[in-house]
Amino acid sequence: MNRRQFVGALGQGSVAAVLGLNASRLLGQSSGHEPPVDCSPPSHGAAKHITFNTSAQVLPRKSVWDLSSTESARLASAYAALRALTVSNPNDPRGWMQQANVHCFNCSGGYQASNVEIHGGWWFLPWHRCYLHVHERILGKLIGDPTFRLAYWDWDTYPRHAIVPPPFMTPGALYDQYRGADATDVIPASITGPAHMKIVMGTQGTRAFMGGVSDPVHNHFPAGAMENSPHGPVHIWTGETNPSESPEPPGCLYPNTPGGQPMDQSQNGCLDMGVLATAAQDPVFFAHHSNIDRLWDVWLQTPGSQGNWNTSTWLNHPFNFYDENGDWVYITVADVLAQKEQSNLRYTYQPPQSATPLAAVVGGQNRRTRVKTTGAKLKQLTVVSTPAGTAVGTKPHVRSVTVPQTHLKGLQALAAGGPRRFTLHIDGLTLPSNESTIVDVYVGEPNANRTTEIGPSFVGTFSLVVPGMHHAHPAVRDAAFELRPETAALMVGQKKLTVTLVPKLVNGAEPAKSNLTYKRIYLTEGDN
Ligand code: C2O
């Protein structure tokens, strides 16, 4: 019996008692609500720069499947110690719930005073890398083992490892009862299968892969390809694997907390992993993010990759954490990049021992140059512009414009294998804060639908993971998709830019409803 059937059988009232919510889960959570209404950090003074242990051994982070039984037991004992700390001292900033709240208070609205949002843009990859590092140090310290390293969940070793890693499904410290995924559920191929991974990992542009400059003041949150998918859908899938089969209500174990909106799991999104505010309460979060972090390194080595951002605003940006001694510290982005990743953080990623090397999967031209702007850029080609917002709905949503001669020339060059200078933008994607969404985006395939295979017309996936229902304001994102030569060829043949948005649940079913709207769809050329 999985969690949803279990909940359905018991009814919501008795669930908390049976699962011991008040006894174990909520211990250490100040408010007693789920998810935390306010997950602000315990009080602290000014942050000091973290001290890196540059003489520690450099050791591999391995796939969970490549751990020896000793290493697997060590992983479980580290999380057991983390959970025990939350029980013995709920205010210790290193304990399990406090650690999970670090993720929560870095999500917009989780900690109202901060207005920090490390999702939806260029902070996404480096912030999570820093978070993994302090988390790894804390776990190592708690078990007195400086050689402890995290393990990653290589869901892209498909389909063999596209299941919740078995040690995380075994009763014990790595297990989380708030998951929709059962031991035999496999992540759909459209999320982590080879065809999708090839497109994501073959993305060349820095903004397209890593995300762009986020601007909370103007509500611009441009997530990159990796964050949009597979990152988001794997969260949603782990939390709620078969949303269309869930009993309603309640499905999710969120009580309808006063002041909060009830979670609507029919729209994807459920405890723990399916909601950003609670995601890091599930130990598999750290295995998931270790894989994202590993794939960032793989991407940097992939032919055509334009590499990391290199502006000082990004490089010098500090993130705050509690370290393994409970001290409030900061780490800058530059601290964790390139050779610093190894010299400061003391790990390498050992490739999955049983997988096809990703470079062989991605292929592509052996060229690593930043795209130079030569001459004037083409004007933006607008497909839709509706400042008040256009509803996407639950069925495929198609919009089209004729491509002018000026743009056809450039697209022909791209179709012939020229540099990837064209970007499709969807701006102002907006959702209420209790709803997640997954939308596949196609260009040049007017009849694309939920069964369309990933091919030349597929440009990417937009996803949004529920921040948490206490985050009062709607979530807003800007999406950008780099066009590939084969997609440009379709546009040249049709002399049209036809964009099809295909909403779907994480299991591929049609959503029962959707409140997703957007403001603009347009094409740009040159650096964006
Ligand atoms: Cu901070 Cu996977 O989300």
XYZ file of C-alpha atoms and ligand atoms in Angstrom:
531
model
C 0.000 0.000 0.000
C 1.511 3.322 -0.932
C 1.055 6.596 0.836
C -1.982 7.753 -1.121
C -3.891 4.503 -0.705
C -2.928 4.532 2.927
C -4.256 8.041 3.373
C -7.387 7.208 1.433
C -8.030 4.172 3.618
C -7.570 6.009 6.879
C -9.039 9.403 6.162
C -7.135 12.514 6.994
C -8.091 12.808 10.654
C -6.392 9.658 11.810
C -3.392 9.956 9.556
C -1.422 12.327 11.717
C -1.876 10.101 14.742
C -0.992 6.913 12.903
C 2.072 8.372 11.254
C 3.120 10.020 14.478
C 3.255 13.449 12.893
C 3.267 15.365 16.128
C 5.563 12.912 17.820
C 8.428 12.717 15.396
C 7.986 14.671 12.232
C 7.118 18.015 13.652
C 9.498 17.955 16.531
C 11.868 20.804 15.997
C 9.499 22.764 13.859
C 8.637 25.917 15.686
C 5.186 26.605 14.300
C 3.735 23.108 14.291
C 2.315 23.750 10.815
C 3.189 21.892 7.654
C 4.929 23.178 5.692
C 6.568 25.787 7.863
C 4.800 29.121 7.689
C 7.982 30.898 8.566
C 11.222 29.023 8.159
C 13.503 31.896 9.031
C 16.946 30.905 10.293
C 17.767 30.847 14.015
C 19.354 34.104 15.130
C 22.956 34.716 14.184
C 25.548 37.428 13.961
C 27.419 38.603 10.868
C 28.471 35.816 8.509
C 32.141 34.888 8.300
C 33.714 33.425 5.194
C 33.578 29.644 5.439
C 36.856 27.846 6.146
C 37.592 25.238 3.522
C 39.559 22.246 4.645
C 42.007 22.282 1.766
C 44.078 19.447 3.178
C 41.182 16.978 3.398
C 41.256 14.079 0.961
C 39.600 14.538 -2.422
C 37.139 11.644 -2.572
C 34.459 10.561 -5.007
C 30.753 11.211 -4.748
C 29.327 8.033 -6.243
C 26.044 6.897 -7.674
C 23.901 5.389 -4.918
C 24.033 2.185 -6.986
C 27.830 2.146 -6.809
C 28.055 2.358 -3.023
C 29.487 -0.630 -1.187
C 27.291 -1.997 1.584
C 29.547 -0.243 4.102
C 29.173 3.069 2.280
C 25.433 2.623 2.034
C 25.207 1.910 5.765
C 27.351 4.959 6.457
C 24.969 7.130 4.424
C 22.017 5.848 6.438
C 23.801 6.345 9.746
C 24.682 9.916 8.820
C 21.012 10.733 8.182
C 20.064 8.889 11.362
C 22.416 11.208 13.255
C 20.924 14.222 11.468
C 17.400 13.205 12.459
C 18.498 12.429 16.025
C 19.919 15.927 16.354
C 16.542 17.452 15.494
C 15.016 15.417 18.304
C 17.721 16.092 20.922
C 18.042 19.779 20.095
C 15.447 21.215 17.710
C 17.247 24.552 17.693
C 20.590 23.172 16.594
C 20.925 24.696 13.102
C 22.603 21.518 11.851
C 19.715 19.155 12.572
C 17.511 17.596 9.932
C 14.527 19.977 10.135
C 16.704 23.069 10.446
C 18.703 21.890 7.434
C 15.520 21.396 5.459
C 14.424 24.880 6.449
C 17.600 26.326 4.957
C 16.117 25.352 1.612
C 12.759 26.787 2.632
C 14.072 30.175 3.723
C 15.886 30.565 0.440
C 12.645 30.188 -1.504
C 10.756 33.381 -2.093
C 8.315 34.037 0.681
C 9.523 31.229 2.926
C 11.226 33.852 5.001
C 9.272 36.987 4.267
C 11.883 39.420 5.441
C 14.542 38.182 3.051
C 12.840 38.158 -0.336
C 15.499 35.639 -1.333
C 14.753 33.294 -4.225
C 17.467 30.943 -5.364
C 15.184 29.176 -7.836
C 14.198 30.509 -11.242
C 17.526 31.721 -12.585
C 21.291 31.869 -12.354
C 21.584 31.255 -8.579
C 20.024 27.826 -8.931
C 23.130 25.756 -9.737
C 25.717 27.449 -7.482
C 23.405 27.844 -4.466
C 22.526 24.159 -4.438
C 26.200 23.240 -4.829
C 27.052 25.273 -1.723
C 24.123 23.797 0.168
C 25.274 20.248 -0.677
C 28.756 21.085 0.535
C 27.741 22.302 3.999
C 25.243 19.462 4.244
C 28.001 16.956 3.478
C 30.292 18.518 6.089
C 27.547 18.428 8.709
C 26.783 14.761 8.041
C 30.488 13.891 8.149
C 30.951 15.731 11.427
C 27.921 14.098 13.050
C 29.299 10.630 12.373
C 32.881 11.675 13.031
C 33.985 10.700 9.533
C 35.732 13.370 7.444
C 35.840 10.959 4.492
C 32.045 10.961 4.221
C 30.779 12.067 0.805
C 27.226 12.358 -0.543
C 25.886 9.958 -3.156
C 23.942 10.923 -6.270
C 20.748 9.606 -7.839
C 21.570 9.196 -11.529
C 18.025 9.105 -12.863
C 19.546 9.698 -16.295
C 20.975 6.145 -16.260
C 17.762 5.201 -17.931
C 15.616 3.329 -17.090
C 17.611 1.314 -14.547
C 18.241 4.146 -12.120
C 15.087 6.116 -12.873
C 13.517 4.751 -9.707
C 13.899 6.010 -6.151
C 17.303 4.540 -5.165
C 16.624 1.339 -3.182
C 18.452 2.414 0.021
C 16.045 5.365 0.176
C 13.069 3.004 -0.040
C 14.266 0.830 2.845
C 12.753 1.616 6.254
C 15.239 3.745 8.152
C 16.744 7.201 8.140
C 16.850 7.507 4.333
C 13.191 6.641 3.962
C 10.524 9.314 3.753
C 6.895 8.365 4.132
C 5.787 11.490 2.291
C 6.564 10.279 -1.184
C 4.216 9.231 -3.914
C 6.794 7.036 -5.627
C 6.738 3.325 -4.854
C 9.766 1.061 -5.222
C 8.725 -0.009 -8.724
C 7.637 3.359 -10.183
C 9.867 4.509 -13.055
C 10.323 8.175 -13.984
C 8.718 8.715 -17.420
C 11.172 8.773 -20.335
C 9.955 12.253 -21.277
C 11.626 13.530 -18.083
C 14.945 11.678 -17.687
C 15.084 9.366 -20.716
C 17.923 9.593 -23.258
C 16.093 11.681 -25.892
C 15.225 14.393 -23.383
C 18.602 14.311 -21.633
C 20.367 14.623 -24.965
C 18.540 17.878 -25.702
C 19.040 19.308 -22.210
C 22.725 18.403 -22.046
C 23.254 19.553 -25.633
C 21.993 23.047 -24.792
C 24.859 25.397 -25.608
C 23.953 28.836 -24.292
C 24.811 29.837 -20.743
C 21.434 31.432 -20.057
C 19.592 28.597 -21.787
C 21.218 25.910 -19.637
C 21.991 27.652 -16.338
C 19.226 30.227 -16.135
C 19.425 33.994 -16.485
C 19.752 36.993 -14.221
C 16.975 36.837 -11.666
C 15.415 40.085 -10.596
C 13.050 39.784 -7.637
C 12.198 43.487 -7.740
C 10.654 43.176 -11.187
C 9.555 39.585 -10.722
C 11.809 38.229 -13.466
C 12.822 34.631 -12.793
C 14.402 33.090 -15.898
C 15.007 29.432 -15.079
C 17.392 27.430 -17.276
C 16.855 24.114 -19.061
C 18.312 21.989 -16.266
C 16.141 23.615 -13.605
C 12.998 23.418 -15.741
C 13.420 19.757 -16.546
C 14.534 17.237 -15.400
C 14.966 19.075 -12.076
C 11.370 20.218 -11.503
C 9.477 17.183 -12.787
C 11.685 14.799 -10.749
C 10.661 16.756 -7.650
C 7.007 16.580 -8.596
C 7.227 12.903 -9.554
C 8.870 11.926 -6.268
C 6.204 13.782 -4.310
C 3.204 12.715 -6.352
C 3.867 10.011 -8.910
C 0.363 9.469 -10.234
C -1.561 12.677 -9.587
C -4.526 11.713 -11.746
C -5.090 8.582 -9.651
C -4.975 10.280 -6.270
C -8.032 10.352 -4.093
C -9.403 13.844 -3.672
C -9.283 15.268 -1.124
C -6.866 15.121 0.592
C -4.172 12.980 -1.101
C -1.425 15.126 0.313
C -0.887 15.255 4.018
C -1.158 18.998 4.282
C -3.830 20.056 6.678
C -5.634 23.156 5.523
C -3.613 25.386 7.751
C -5.302 28.642 8.745
C -3.962 31.391 6.563
C -2.733 28.953 3.955
C -4.338 27.565 0.834
C -5.011 23.840 0.627
C -2.615 22.044 -1.678
C -4.250 20.821 -4.840
C -2.390 17.656 -5.698
C -4.405 17.090 -8.856
C -2.165 19.831 -10.260
C 1.064 18.011 -9.359
C 2.717 18.834 -6.125
C 2.708 17.002 -2.885
C 4.831 16.440 0.174
C 7.745 16.387 0.552
C 9.740 16.630 -2.651
C 6.845 18.094 -4.607
C 6.857 21.352 -2.634
C 9.978 23.505 -2.411
C 9.290 24.510 1.206
C 9.434 20.861 2.337
C 11.548 19.204 -0.376
C 14.733 18.996 1.677
C 12.919 17.119 4.461
C 13.300 14.086 2.182
C 16.897 12.785 2.212
C 16.565 11.859 -1.470
C 16.536 15.616 -2.176
C 20.303 15.658 -1.635
C 20.868 12.664 -3.923
C 18.691 14.342 -6.573
C 20.611 17.608 -6.308
C 23.976 15.844 -6.280
C 23.048 14.513 -9.702
C 22.023 17.973 -10.942
C 25.359 19.219 -9.622
C 27.257 16.417 -11.359
C 25.480 17.101 -14.653
C 26.450 20.780 -14.421
C 30.093 19.621 -14.501
C 29.328 17.250 -17.367
C 27.675 20.092 -19.300
C 30.753 22.309 -18.914
C 32.778 19.558 -20.628
C 30.232 19.012 -23.386
C 31.215 20.189 -26.891
C 29.479 23.481 -27.669
C 28.813 24.426 -24.050
C 29.362 28.156 -23.606
C 30.357 27.711 -20.000
C 29.552 29.457 -16.750
C 28.478 33.043 -16.290
C 31.540 35.197 -15.849
C 30.214 38.514 -14.554
C 31.416 39.632 -11.133
C 27.833 40.084 -9.902
C 27.459 36.348 -10.207
C 30.963 35.296 -9.207
C 31.192 37.398 -6.056
C 27.714 36.711 -4.769
C 27.676 35.257 -1.223
C 25.236 32.653 0.108
C 24.702 32.142 3.852
C 24.641 28.818 5.681
C 25.307 27.224 9.041
C 28.436 25.132 8.829
C 29.230 21.869 10.613
C 30.108 23.767 13.793
C 26.826 25.655 13.766
C 28.564 28.892 12.721
C 26.841 31.302 10.335
C 29.082 31.532 7.279
C 29.037 32.638 3.674
C 30.338 30.998 0.506
C 30.699 32.865 -2.778
C 29.903 31.452 -6.189
C 33.563 31.774 -7.215
C 34.533 29.597 -4.234
C 32.886 26.566 -5.799
C 33.681 26.820 -9.527
C 36.193 25.117 -11.803
C 39.271 23.855 -9.960
C 37.938 25.471 -6.763
C 35.187 22.888 -6.770
C 37.785 20.237 -6.073
C 40.346 22.214 -4.104
C 37.801 23.737 -1.725
C 35.020 21.174 -1.661
C 37.179 18.020 -1.760
C 35.143 15.742 -3.948
C 35.036 14.567 -7.533
C 32.108 12.956 -9.264
C 32.783 9.342 -10.090
C 30.736 8.631 -13.242
C 28.005 6.002 -12.843
C 29.835 2.708 -13.256
C 27.086 1.118 -15.295
C 26.029 3.945 -17.601
C 26.844 4.992 -21.145
C 29.098 8.053 -20.844
C 26.958 11.094 -21.497
C 29.431 12.587 -23.975
C 28.714 9.644 -26.248
C 25.006 10.360 -25.947
C 25.202 14.092 -26.601
C 27.686 14.066 -29.492
C 27.571 17.357 -31.371
C 30.182 19.638 -32.813
C 33.526 19.814 -31.131
C 33.467 23.548 -30.731
C 33.677 25.593 -27.607
C 33.413 29.229 -28.481
C 31.303 32.011 -27.160
C 28.902 33.176 -29.820
C 30.062 36.541 -31.090
C 27.604 39.162 -32.236
C 28.424 40.109 -35.786
C 26.537 43.160 -36.917
C 22.982 44.166 -36.149
C 20.591 41.817 -34.478
C 17.279 40.908 -35.988
C 14.182 42.418 -34.475
C 12.212 40.375 -32.010
C 9.546 38.320 -33.696
C 6.424 38.459 -31.539
C 4.000 35.561 -31.530
C 1.754 36.702 -28.681
C 1.798 39.828 -26.552
C -0.936 40.138 -23.949
C 0.097 42.249 -20.950
C -3.033 41.137 -19.059
C -2.092 37.482 -19.594
C -3.262 34.594 -21.762
C -4.560 31.383 -20.184
C -2.814 28.206 -21.322
C -5.616 25.822 -20.330
C -5.342 22.048 -20.083
C -5.249 21.148 -23.790
C -2.486 21.903 -26.310
C -2.326 25.658 -26.861
C -1.134 26.747 -30.339
C -0.058 30.179 -31.563
C 1.590 31.022 -34.861
C 3.106 33.897 -36.894
C 4.595 34.118 -40.365
C 8.388 34.316 -40.358
C 9.636 37.378 -42.268
C 12.297 37.032 -44.965
C 14.921 38.665 -42.757
C 14.530 35.970 -40.136
C 14.335 33.140 -42.649
C 17.922 33.823 -43.726
C 19.216 33.495 -40.187
C 17.139 30.399 -39.577
C 18.510 28.859 -42.760
C 22.015 29.422 -41.429
C 21.065 27.728 -38.172
C 19.390 24.863 -40.028
C 22.655 24.362 -41.910
C 24.488 23.915 -38.610
C 25.341 27.547 -37.868
C 25.636 28.894 -34.338
C 22.607 28.675 -32.102
C 21.608 32.313 -32.142
C 17.834 32.000 -31.856
C 15.925 31.806 -28.594
C 12.216 31.252 -28.098
C 10.946 33.146 -25.060
C 7.804 32.723 -23.026
C 7.655 35.514 -20.466
C 5.478 36.142 -17.463
C 4.392 32.551 -16.883
C 2.277 32.922 -13.755
C 0.744 30.392 -11.367
C -0.968 30.598 -7.979
C 1.401 29.461 -5.237
C -0.477 26.205 -4.556
C -0.162 24.822 -8.074
C 2.702 23.108 -9.925
C 2.864 22.761 -13.673
C 4.661 20.909 -16.443
C 4.389 22.163 -20.031
C 6.199 20.677 -23.021
C 7.013 23.235 -25.700
C 7.127 22.454 -29.425
C 8.006 24.587 -32.441
C 6.932 23.703 -35.966
C 4.490 20.991 -34.951
C 0.986 22.521 -34.776
C -0.649 19.238 -33.740
C 1.784 18.396 -30.965
C 0.052 16.773 -28.008
C 0.758 14.702 -24.915
C 1.731 11.670 -26.990
C 4.137 13.485 -29.335
C 7.605 11.971 -29.182
C 10.649 14.035 -28.410
C 12.070 14.927 -31.831
C 13.099 17.939 -33.935
C 10.044 19.980 -32.897
C 10.551 19.556 -29.153
C 12.343 22.607 -27.742
C 12.064 21.954 -24.029
C 9.911 21.717 -20.943
C 8.753 24.463 -18.644
C 8.014 23.411 -15.098
C 7.195 25.029 -11.835
C 7.350 23.273 -8.486
C 4.936 24.634 -5.863
C 6.912 26.907 -3.561
C 4.587 26.206 -0.608
C 1.080 27.375 -0.002
C 2.034 29.925 2.586
C 3.970 31.791 -0.027
C 1.153 34.221 -0.629
C 2.017 35.736 -3.991
C 1.802 33.944 -7.333
C 4.935 32.397 -8.804
C 6.224 34.051 -11.987
C 8.804 32.653 -14.393
C 10.294 33.536 -17.773
C 11.232 30.580 -19.953
C 13.754 30.598 -22.813
C 14.490 27.770 -25.219
C 17.526 27.637 -27.485
C 16.539 26.576 -31.011
C 18.460 23.680 -32.552
C 19.284 23.273 -36.257
C 16.622 20.602 -36.800
C 13.943 22.871 -35.325
C 15.056 25.790 -37.501
C 14.746 23.496 -40.522
C 11.084 22.925 -39.705
C 10.467 26.667 -39.465
C 12.237 27.328 -42.752
C 10.108 24.701 -44.467
C 6.869 26.096 -43.010
C 7.874 29.785 -43.188
C 6.083 30.002 -39.875
C 6.867 30.130 -36.222
C 4.263 27.891 -34.659
C 4.498 27.376 -30.905
C 2.544 24.619 -29.191
C 2.351 24.455 -25.403
C 1.331 21.026 -24.143
C 0.358 20.936 -20.439
C 0.588 17.556 -18.766
C 0.732 15.929 -15.389
C 3.936 14.229 -14.357
C 2.481 10.827 -15.349
C 1.607 12.139 -18.816
C -2.122 12.566 -18.165
C -4.106 15.673 -18.997
C -4.391 18.082 -16.061
C -7.886 18.420 -14.629
C -7.437 22.184 -14.641
C -4.747 24.805 -14.940
C -4.451 28.403 -13.829
C -1.245 28.974 -15.798
C -1.104 32.218 -17.782
C 1.674 33.955 -19.710
C 2.253 37.422 -21.100
C 4.445 37.113 -24.200
C 5.844 34.595 -26.657
C 8.589 35.864 -28.966
C 11.758 34.911 -30.794
C 15.072 36.726 -30.415
C 18.327 36.464 -32.301
C 21.830 37.154 -30.983
C 22.843 37.320 -27.354
C 19.893 37.632 -25.060
Cu 15.950 24.126 -4.410
Cu 15.417 21.045 -6.218
O 15.108 22.715 -5.408
